[in-house]
Amino acid sequence: MKIVLTGGGTAGHVTPNIALLPTLAKLGYQVEYIGSHNGIERGLINLCEIPYHSISSGKLRRYFDLKNFTDIFRIIKGFFDALLILRKIRPNIIFSKGGFVAVPVALAGHILKIPIVIHESDITPGLATKIIMPFAKVVCASFPETVKHTTKGILTGSPIREELILGDKTIAMQLCGFDKFDKKSQKPIILVIGGSLGATTINKHIFELLPTLLEDFHVIHVCGKGNISVDACPGYAPFEYVQEELPHIFAAADLIISRAGANTLFELLALKKPHLLIPLTRAASRGDQILNAESFEKQGFSAVLQEEQLENLYLAILDLYEKREMYVSQMQTKETSKGIDNVIAQIKQWTKVGKDIE
């Protein structure tokens, strides 16, 4: 059986696909990936050593931009690129994690009568997912609220990479230089992580707060590519981006400050780490992170601070640390290990076998 995975633009559109790979391999699926020429997905998938096919892609914007006129031609070209690739591969099924590169792949797959299963991480579907929905057999959802947005929705949870919970704190301490402190000098560790692209506004406030934070905490700071503005110093370890190191850094963290992308939320939930969510504003996004954060806050899993309230960041960190056991206790009531099994069950159900693509 052959399966084509697609999705890209951010790591959040790729990592759930990666989480499925071990189980797909065990089931005997031959896996290939379709992504953009230069997106983050290319580097991430190449590390997985599966065939990667690139297509032209363009962004679909909800606002006026001159690039809308040129990107439509990139999308059209991407459709024909995907059509040729899918005719060559002849997959039994397509699994889409979203992002704009997935749109031409799904449209081409529909023309070729290939079953399409999609996964939506956020509470409200993004524009790319909305375009693909009519052609999908099923929409796998991370949040129960998402199921209300489509008659094809089914609650599966989010596929979480198993290695994320297998980190080694000792390795992280060595990576960050924190192993040089004696036991009396060890402090609780805050991990600040803004997603694969970083979070400039959060970074700015962390840089300003560093002298104060380092009095009571060690800080690991994933800044995003090209965003390191403060050099490493005793108790402070900045990184542009982490990949293989991430499970170890998660293992070391006592508190985590993060954006509120859905995949990140379910990773934090699986890790049972106390965390403070700072969602992207509606001015900078379609508001999905705000809804994600509200859902987790209502369930008692997360502390939330809106970006407009960042002047209160230090107080929010202290409050989170004081209430950390309460958050951990609440997260322990939630089952998080079945996301992969549930999504795989849908893939198996809709895999078309025994018939070539016309």
CSV table of C-alpha atoms in Angstrom, one decimal:
chain,number,residue,atom,x,y,z
A,1,MET,CA,0.0,0.0,0.0
A,2,LYS,CA,1.2,3.5,-0.8
A,3,ILE,CA,0.4,6.7,1.1
A,4,VAL,CA,1.2,10.3,0.3
A,5,LEU,CA,1.6,12.7,3.2
A,6,THR,CA,1.4,16.4,2.6
A,7,GLY,CA,1.4,19.6,4.6
A,8,GLY,CA,3.8,22.4,5.3
A,9,GLY,CA,4.6,26.1,5.9
A,10,THR,CA,5.3,25.6,9.6
A,11,ALA,CA,6.6,22.7,11.7
A,12,GLY,CA,3.0,22.3,13.1
A,13,HIS,CA,1.9,21.2,9.7
A,14,VAL,CA,4.7,18.6,9.5
A,15,THR,CA,5.4,17.1,12.9
A,16,PRO,CA,2.0,15.2,13.2
A,17,ASN,CA,2.9,13.5,9.8
A,18,ILE,CA,6.3,12.6,11.2
A,19,ALA,CA,4.6,11.1,14.3
A,20,LEU,CA,2.6,8.7,12.1
A,21,LEU,CA,5.7,7.3,10.2
A,22,PRO,CA,6.7,4.5,12.6
A,23,THR,CA,3.2,3.0,12.7
A,24,LEU,CA,2.7,3.4,9.0
A,25,ALA,CA,6.0,1.5,8.4
A,26,LYS,CA,4.9,-1.3,10.7
A,27,LEU,CA,1.6,-1.6,8.8
A,28,GLY,CA,3.6,-2.0,5.5
A,29,TYR,CA,2.7,1.4,3.9
A,30,GLN,CA,5.2,2.8,1.4
A,31,VAL,CA,5.3,6.5,2.4
A,32,GLU,CA,6.1,9.4,0.1
A,33,TYR,CA,5.8,13.2,0.8
A,34,ILE,CA,4.7,16.1,-1.3
A,35,GLY,CA,5.7,19.6,0.0
A,36,SER,CA,6.9,22.9,-1.3
A,37,HIS,CA,10.3,23.6,-2.8
A,38,ASN,CA,11.8,25.6,0.0
A,39,GLY,CA,9.4,25.2,3.0
A,40,ILE,CA,10.4,24.0,6.4
A,41,GLU,CA,8.8,20.7,5.6
A,42,ARG,CA,11.6,19.8,3.2
A,43,GLY,CA,14.3,19.8,5.8
A,44,LEU,CA,12.2,18.0,8.4
A,45,ILE,CA,11.1,15.2,6.0
A,46,ASN,CA,14.6,14.7,4.5
A,47,LEU,CA,15.8,13.8,8.0
A,48,CYS,CA,13.1,11.0,8.0
A,49,GLU,CA,14.7,9.4,4.8
A,50,ILE,CA,11.5,9.0,2.9
A,51,PRO,CA,11.0,10.2,-0.8
A,52,TYR,CA,10.2,13.9,-1.0
A,53,HIS,CA,8.5,15.5,-4.0
A,54,SER,CA,8.4,19.3,-4.3
A,55,ILE,CA,5.7,21.4,-6.0
A,56,SER,CA,5.0,25.0,-6.7
A,57,SER,CA,2.9,26.6,-4.0
A,58,GLY,CA,1.4,30.0,-3.1
A,59,LYS,CA,-0.3,31.5,-0.1
A,60,LEU,CA,-4.0,32.1,0.1
A,61,ARG,CA,-4.7,35.3,1.9
A,62,ARG,CA,-7.9,36.6,3.3
A,63,TYR,CA,-6.8,40.2,2.8
A,64,PHE,CA,-5.8,42.3,-0.2
A,65,ASP,CA,-2.3,41.8,-1.3
A,66,LEU,CA,-0.7,42.1,-4.8
A,67,LYS,CA,0.9,38.7,-4.2
A,68,ASN,CA,-2.6,37.2,-4.4
A,69,PHE,CA,-2.5,37.8,-8.1
A,70,THR,CA,0.9,36.1,-8.6
A,71,ASP,CA,0.4,33.3,-6.1
A,72,ILE,CA,-2.7,32.1,-7.9
A,73,PHE,CA,-0.5,31.1,-10.8
A,74,ARG,CA,1.9,29.3,-8.4
A,75,ILE,CA,-1.1,27.3,-7.0
A,76,ILE,CA,-2.3,26.4,-10.5
A,77,LYS,CA,1.2,25.2,-11.4
A,78,GLY,CA,1.3,23.3,-8.1
A,79,PHE,CA,-1.9,21.5,-9.1
A,80,PHE,CA,-0.3,20.3,-12.3
A,81,ASP,CA,2.9,19.4,-10.5
A,82,ALA,CA,0.9,17.3,-8.0
A,83,LEU,CA,-1.1,15.7,-10.7
A,84,LEU,CA,2.0,14.4,-12.5
A,85,ILE,CA,3.6,13.2,-9.2
A,86,LEU,CA,0.4,11.4,-8.0
A,87,ARG,CA,0.0,9.7,-11.4
A,88,LYS,CA,3.6,8.4,-11.1
A,89,ILE,CA,3.3,7.3,-7.5
A,90,ARG,CA,-0.3,5.9,-7.7
A,91,PRO,CA,-1.0,6.1,-4.0
A,92,ASN,CA,-3.9,4.3,-2.3
A,93,ILE,CA,-4.6,7.3,0.0
A,94,ILE,CA,-3.5,10.9,0.7
A,95,PHE,CA,-3.2,12.2,4.2
A,96,SER,CA,-3.1,16.0,4.5
A,97,LYS,CA,-2.0,17.9,7.6
A,98,GLY,CA,-2.9,21.3,6.1
A,99,GLY,CA,-1.0,24.4,5.0
A,100,PHE,CA,-1.3,25.9,1.6
A,101,VAL,CA,0.9,23.4,-0.1
A,102,ALA,CA,-1.7,20.7,0.6
A,103,VAL,CA,-4.4,22.4,-1.4
A,104,PRO,CA,-3.1,21.6,-4.9
A,105,VAL,CA,-2.2,18.1,-3.7
A,106,ALA,CA,-5.7,17.4,-2.5
A,107,LEU,CA,-7.4,18.9,-5.6
A,108,ALA,CA,-5.2,16.7,-7.8
A,109,GLY,CA,-5.9,13.7,-5.7
A,110,HIS,CA,-9.7,14.3,-6.0
A,111,ILE,CA,-9.4,14.5,-9.8
A,112,LEU,CA,-7.6,11.1,-9.7
A,113,LYS,CA,-10.2,9.7,-7.3
A,114,ILE,CA,-7.7,9.0,-4.5
A,115,PRO,CA,-9.3,9.0,-1.0
A,116,ILE,CA,-8.2,12.0,1.1
A,117,VAL,CA,-8.1,12.0,4.9
A,118,ILE,CA,-7.2,15.3,6.6
A,119,HIS,CA,-6.3,16.3,10.1
A,120,GLU,CA,-7.2,19.7,11.6
A,121,SER,CA,-5.3,20.6,14.8
A,122,ASP,CA,-7.0,23.9,15.6
A,123,ILE,CA,-10.5,24.5,16.9
A,124,THR,CA,-11.6,26.3,13.8
A,125,PRO,CA,-10.4,25.0,10.4
A,126,GLY,CA,-7.9,27.2,8.5
A,127,LEU,CA,-8.6,28.4,5.0
A,128,ALA,CA,-6.6,25.6,3.3
A,129,THR,CA,-8.5,22.9,5.3
A,130,LYS,CA,-11.8,24.6,4.4
A,131,ILE,CA,-11.0,24.4,0.7
A,132,ILE,CA,-10.0,20.7,1.0
A,133,MET,CA,-12.9,19.6,3.2
A,134,PRO,CA,-15.5,19.0,0.4
A,135,PHE,CA,-13.1,16.5,-1.2
A,136,ALA,CA,-12.1,14.6,2.0
A,137,LYS,CA,-13.5,11.4,3.2
A,138,VAL,CA,-13.1,12.4,6.9
A,139,VAL,CA,-11.7,15.3,8.9
A,140,CYS,CA,-9.8,14.1,12.0
A,141,ALA,CA,-10.0,16.7,14.8
A,142,SER,CA,-7.9,17.4,17.8
A,143,PHE,CA,-10.6,19.4,19.7
A,144,PRO,CA,-14.2,18.3,20.2
A,145,GLU,CA,-15.3,21.8,19.2
A,146,THR,CA,-13.8,21.3,15.7
A,147,VAL,CA,-16.3,18.4,14.9
A,148,LYS,CA,-19.1,21.0,14.9
A,149,HIS,CA,-17.6,22.7,11.9
A,150,THR,CA,-18.1,19.8,9.5
A,151,THR,CA,-20.4,16.8,9.0
A,152,LYS,CA,-17.2,14.8,8.2
A,153,GLY,CA,-15.5,15.5,11.5
A,154,ILE,CA,-14.4,12.8,14.0
A,155,LEU,CA,-12.5,13.4,17.2
A,156,THR,CA,-9.1,11.6,17.1
A,157,GLY,CA,-6.8,13.8,19.2
A,158,SER,CA,-3.5,14.8,17.9
A,159,PRO,CA,-0.6,12.5,16.8
A,160,ILE,CA,2.3,13.1,19.2
A,161,ARG,CA,5.8,12.0,18.4
A,162,GLU,CA,6.7,9.3,21.0
A,163,GLU,CA,10.3,10.4,21.3
A,164,LEU,CA,9.2,13.8,22.8
A,165,ILE,CA,8.4,12.1,26.1
A,166,LEU,CA,11.7,10.1,26.1
A,167,GLY,CA,14.1,13.0,26.7
A,168,ASP,CA,17.1,12.9,29.1
A,169,LYS,CA,17.4,15.8,31.4
A,170,THR,CA,21.1,15.1,31.9
A,171,ILE,CA,21.8,15.6,28.2
A,172,ALA,CA,19.9,19.0,28.2
A,173,MET,CA,21.9,20.2,31.2
A,174,GLN,CA,25.1,19.5,29.3
A,175,LEU,CA,23.8,21.2,26.1
A,176,CYS,CA,22.9,24.3,28.1
A,177,GLY,CA,25.9,24.4,30.3
A,178,PHE,CA,23.8,24.0,33.4
A,179,ASP,CA,25.7,20.9,34.5
A,180,LYS,CA,28.5,23.3,35.7
A,181,PHE,CA,26.4,24.5,38.6
A,182,ASP,CA,26.6,22.6,41.9
A,183,LYS,CA,23.5,21.3,43.4
A,184,LYS,CA,23.0,24.3,45.7
A,185,SER,CA,23.2,26.6,42.7
A,186,GLN,CA,20.7,24.7,40.6
A,187,LYS,CA,17.4,26.6,40.0
A,188,PRO,CA,14.1,25.7,38.3
A,189,ILE,CA,14.3,25.8,34.5
A,190,ILE,CA,12.1,27.9,32.3
A,191,LEU,CA,11.8,26.9,28.6
A,192,VAL,CA,10.7,29.7,26.3
A,193,ILE,CA,9.8,28.4,22.9
A,194,GLY,CA,7.9,30.3,20.2
A,195,GLY,CA,7.4,27.7,17.6
A,196,SER,CA,9.5,26.9,14.5
A,197,LEU,CA,9.6,30.5,13.4
A,198,GLY,CA,10.2,32.1,16.8
A,199,ALA,CA,8.1,34.8,18.6
A,200,THR,CA,9.6,38.2,18.3
A,201,THR,CA,7.4,40.0,20.8
A,202,ILE,CA,7.8,37.3,23.5
A,203,ASN,CA,11.6,37.3,22.8
A,204,LYS,CA,11.8,41.0,23.4
A,205,HIS,CA,10.1,40.8,26.8
A,206,ILE,CA,12.2,37.8,27.8
A,207,PHE,CA,15.4,39.7,26.9
A,208,GLU,CA,14.3,42.6,29.1
A,209,LEU,CA,13.3,40.4,32.0
A,210,LEU,CA,16.5,38.2,31.9
A,211,PRO,CA,18.4,39.9,34.8
A,212,THR,CA,15.3,39.5,37.0
A,213,LEU,CA,14.5,36.0,35.9
A,214,LEU,CA,18.0,34.7,36.4
A,215,GLU,CA,17.8,35.6,40.1
A,216,ASP,CA,15.4,32.7,40.6
A,217,PHE,CA,15.4,30.6,37.4
A,218,HIS,CA,17.7,29.1,34.7
A,219,VAL,CA,16.3,29.9,31.3
A,220,ILE,CA,16.4,28.0,28.0
A,221,HIS,CA,15.3,30.2,25.2
A,222,VAL,CA,14.5,29.0,21.6
A,223,CYS,CA,14.5,32.3,19.8
A,224,GLY,CA,13.9,31.4,16.2
A,225,LYS,CA,16.4,31.7,13.3
A,226,GLY,CA,18.4,34.9,13.4
A,227,ASN,CA,16.6,36.1,16.5
A,228,ILE,CA,19.3,35.6,19.2
A,229,SER,CA,19.9,39.1,20.6
A,230,VAL,CA,21.5,38.2,24.0
A,231,ASP,CA,24.5,35.9,24.2
A,232,ALA,CA,24.6,32.9,26.4
A,233,CYS,CA,25.6,33.5,30.0
A,234,PRO,CA,25.6,31.5,33.3
A,235,GLY,CA,22.0,30.3,33.7
A,236,TYR,CA,20.9,31.4,30.2
A,237,ALA,CA,21.0,29.2,27.1
A,238,PRO,CA,19.7,30.6,23.8
A,239,PHE,CA,19.1,28.5,20.7
A,240,GLU,CA,17.9,29.5,17.3
A,241,TYR,CA,16.1,26.2,16.7
A,242,VAL,CA,16.1,22.8,18.2
A,243,GLN,CA,15.2,19.4,16.7
A,244,GLU,CA,17.0,16.4,18.0
A,245,GLU,CA,17.6,18.3,21.3
A,246,LEU,CA,13.9,19.1,21.9
A,247,PRO,CA,13.0,16.0,23.9
A,248,HIS,CA,15.9,16.5,26.2
A,249,ILE,CA,15.1,20.2,26.7
A,250,PHE,CA,11.5,19.4,27.4
A,251,ALA,CA,12.7,16.8,30.0
A,252,ALA,CA,14.7,19.5,31.7
A,253,ALA,CA,12.0,22.2,31.8
A,254,ASP,CA,10.1,22.9,35.0
A,255,LEU,CA,8.0,25.6,33.3
A,256,ILE,CA,7.3,26.3,29.7
A,257,ILE,CA,6.3,29.6,28.0
A,258,SER,CA,4.9,29.0,24.5
A,259,ARG,CA,2.6,30.2,21.8
A,260,ALA,CA,-0.7,28.3,21.5
A,261,GLY,CA,-0.4,26.4,18.3
A,262,ALA,CA,-2.6,23.2,18.6
A,263,ASN,CA,0.2,20.7,18.1
A,264,THR,CA,2.3,22.4,20.8
A,265,LEU,CA,-0.6,22.4,23.2
A,266,PHE,CA,-1.1,18.6,22.9
A,267,GLU,CA,2.6,18.0,23.2
A,268,LEU,CA,2.7,20.0,26.5
A,269,LEU,CA,-0.3,18.1,27.6
A,270,ALA,CA,1.4,14.7,26.9
A,271,LEU,CA,4.5,15.9,28.7
A,272,LYS,CA,2.4,17.1,31.7
A,273,LYS,CA,4.6,20.2,32.0
A,274,PRO,CA,3.1,23.4,33.6
A,275,HIS,CA,3.0,26.0,30.9
A,276,LEU,CA,2.0,29.6,30.2
A,277,LEU,CA,0.4,30.2,26.8
A,278,ILE,CA,0.8,33.5,24.9
A,279,PRO,CA,-1.4,33.1,21.8
A,280,LEU,CA,-0.9,35.1,18.6
A,281,THR,CA,-3.2,38.1,18.5
A,282,ARG,CA,-6.1,38.4,16.0
A,283,ALA,CA,-4.2,41.2,14.3
A,284,ALA,CA,-1.4,38.7,13.5
A,285,SER,CA,-3.5,35.6,12.8
A,286,ARG,CA,-7.0,34.4,12.3
A,287,GLY,CA,-7.5,34.0,16.0
A,288,ASP,CA,-7.1,30.2,16.2
A,289,GLN,CA,-4.4,30.3,18.9
A,290,ILE,CA,-6.7,32.4,21.1
A,291,LEU,CA,-9.5,29.8,20.8
A,292,ASN,CA,-7.0,27.0,21.4
A,293,ALA,CA,-5.7,28.6,24.6
A,294,GLU,CA,-9.2,29.4,25.9
A,295,SER,CA,-10.1,25.7,25.5
A,296,PHE,CA,-7.1,24.5,27.4
A,297,GLU,CA,-7.6,27.2,30.1
A,298,LYS,CA,-11.2,26.2,30.6
A,299,GLN,CA,-10.1,22.6,31.1
A,300,GLY,CA,-7.5,23.7,33.7
A,301,PHE,CA,-4.5,22.6,31.7
A,302,SER,CA,-3.0,26.0,30.9
A,303,ALA,CA,-2.3,29.4,32.3
A,304,VAL,CA,-2.9,32.1,29.6
A,305,LEU,CA,-1.6,35.6,29.1
A,306,GLN,CA,-2.7,37.6,26.1
A,307,GLU,CA,0.1,39.4,24.2
A,308,GLU,CA,-1.4,42.8,25.0
A,309,GLN,CA,-0.7,41.9,28.7
A,310,LEU,CA,2.9,41.1,28.4
A,311,GLU,CA,3.9,43.8,30.8
A,312,ASN,CA,2.6,41.3,33.4
A,313,LEU,CA,4.8,38.4,32.2
A,314,TYR,CA,7.0,38.2,35.2
A,315,LEU,CA,4.0,38.1,37.6
A,316,ALA,CA,2.4,35.4,35.4
A,317,ILE,CA,5.5,33.3,35.6
A,318,LEU,CA,5.7,33.5,39.3
A,319,ASP,CA,2.0,32.6,39.6
A,320,LEU,CA,2.4,29.6,37.3
A,321,TYR,CA,5.3,28.4,39.4
A,322,GLU,CA,3.3,28.7,42.5
A,323,LYS,CA,0.4,26.8,41.1
A,324,ARG,CA,2.4,24.3,39.0
A,325,GLU,CA,1.3,21.2,40.9
A,326,MET,CA,-2.4,22.1,40.4
A,327,TYR,CA,-1.8,22.3,36.6
A,328,VAL,CA,0.1,19.0,36.6
A,329,SER,CA,-2.7,17.3,38.6
A,330,GLN,CA,-5.3,18.5,36.1
A,331,MET,CA,-3.3,17.4,33.0
A,332,GLN,CA,-2.9,13.9,34.5
A,333,THR,CA,-6.6,13.4,34.2
A,334,LYS,CA,-6.4,13.6,30.4
A,335,GLU,CA,-5.6,10.6,28.1
A,336,THR,CA,-3.2,11.7,25.4
A,337,SER,CA,-1.7,8.5,24.0
A,338,LYS,CA,-4.3,7.5,21.5
A,339,GLY,CA,-3.9,10.2,18.8
A,340,ILE,CA,-1.7,8.2,16.6
A,341,ASP,CA,-3.9,5.0,16.9
A,342,ASN,CA,-7.1,7.0,16.2
A,343,VAL,CA,-5.7,8.7,13.1
A,344,ILE,CA,-4.2,5.5,11.7
A,345,ALA,CA,-7.6,3.8,12.1
A,346,GLN,CA,-9.1,6.4,9.8
A,347,ILE,CA,-6.3,6.0,7.3
A,348,LYS,CA,-6.7,2.2,7.3
A,349,GLN,CA,-10.5,2.5,6.9
A,350,TRP,CA,-10.3,4.8,3.8
A,351,THR,CA,-7.2,3.3,2.1
A,352,LYS,CA,-8.3,2.2,-1.4
A,353,VAL,CA,-6.8,-1.2,-2.3
A,354,GLY,CA,-6.9,-3.4,-5.3
A,355,LYS,CA,-7.6,-0.7,-7.9
A,356,ASP,CA,-5.2,1.5,-9.9
A,357,ILE,CA,-5.8,5.2,-10.3
A,358,GLU,CA,-7.5,5.9,-13.6
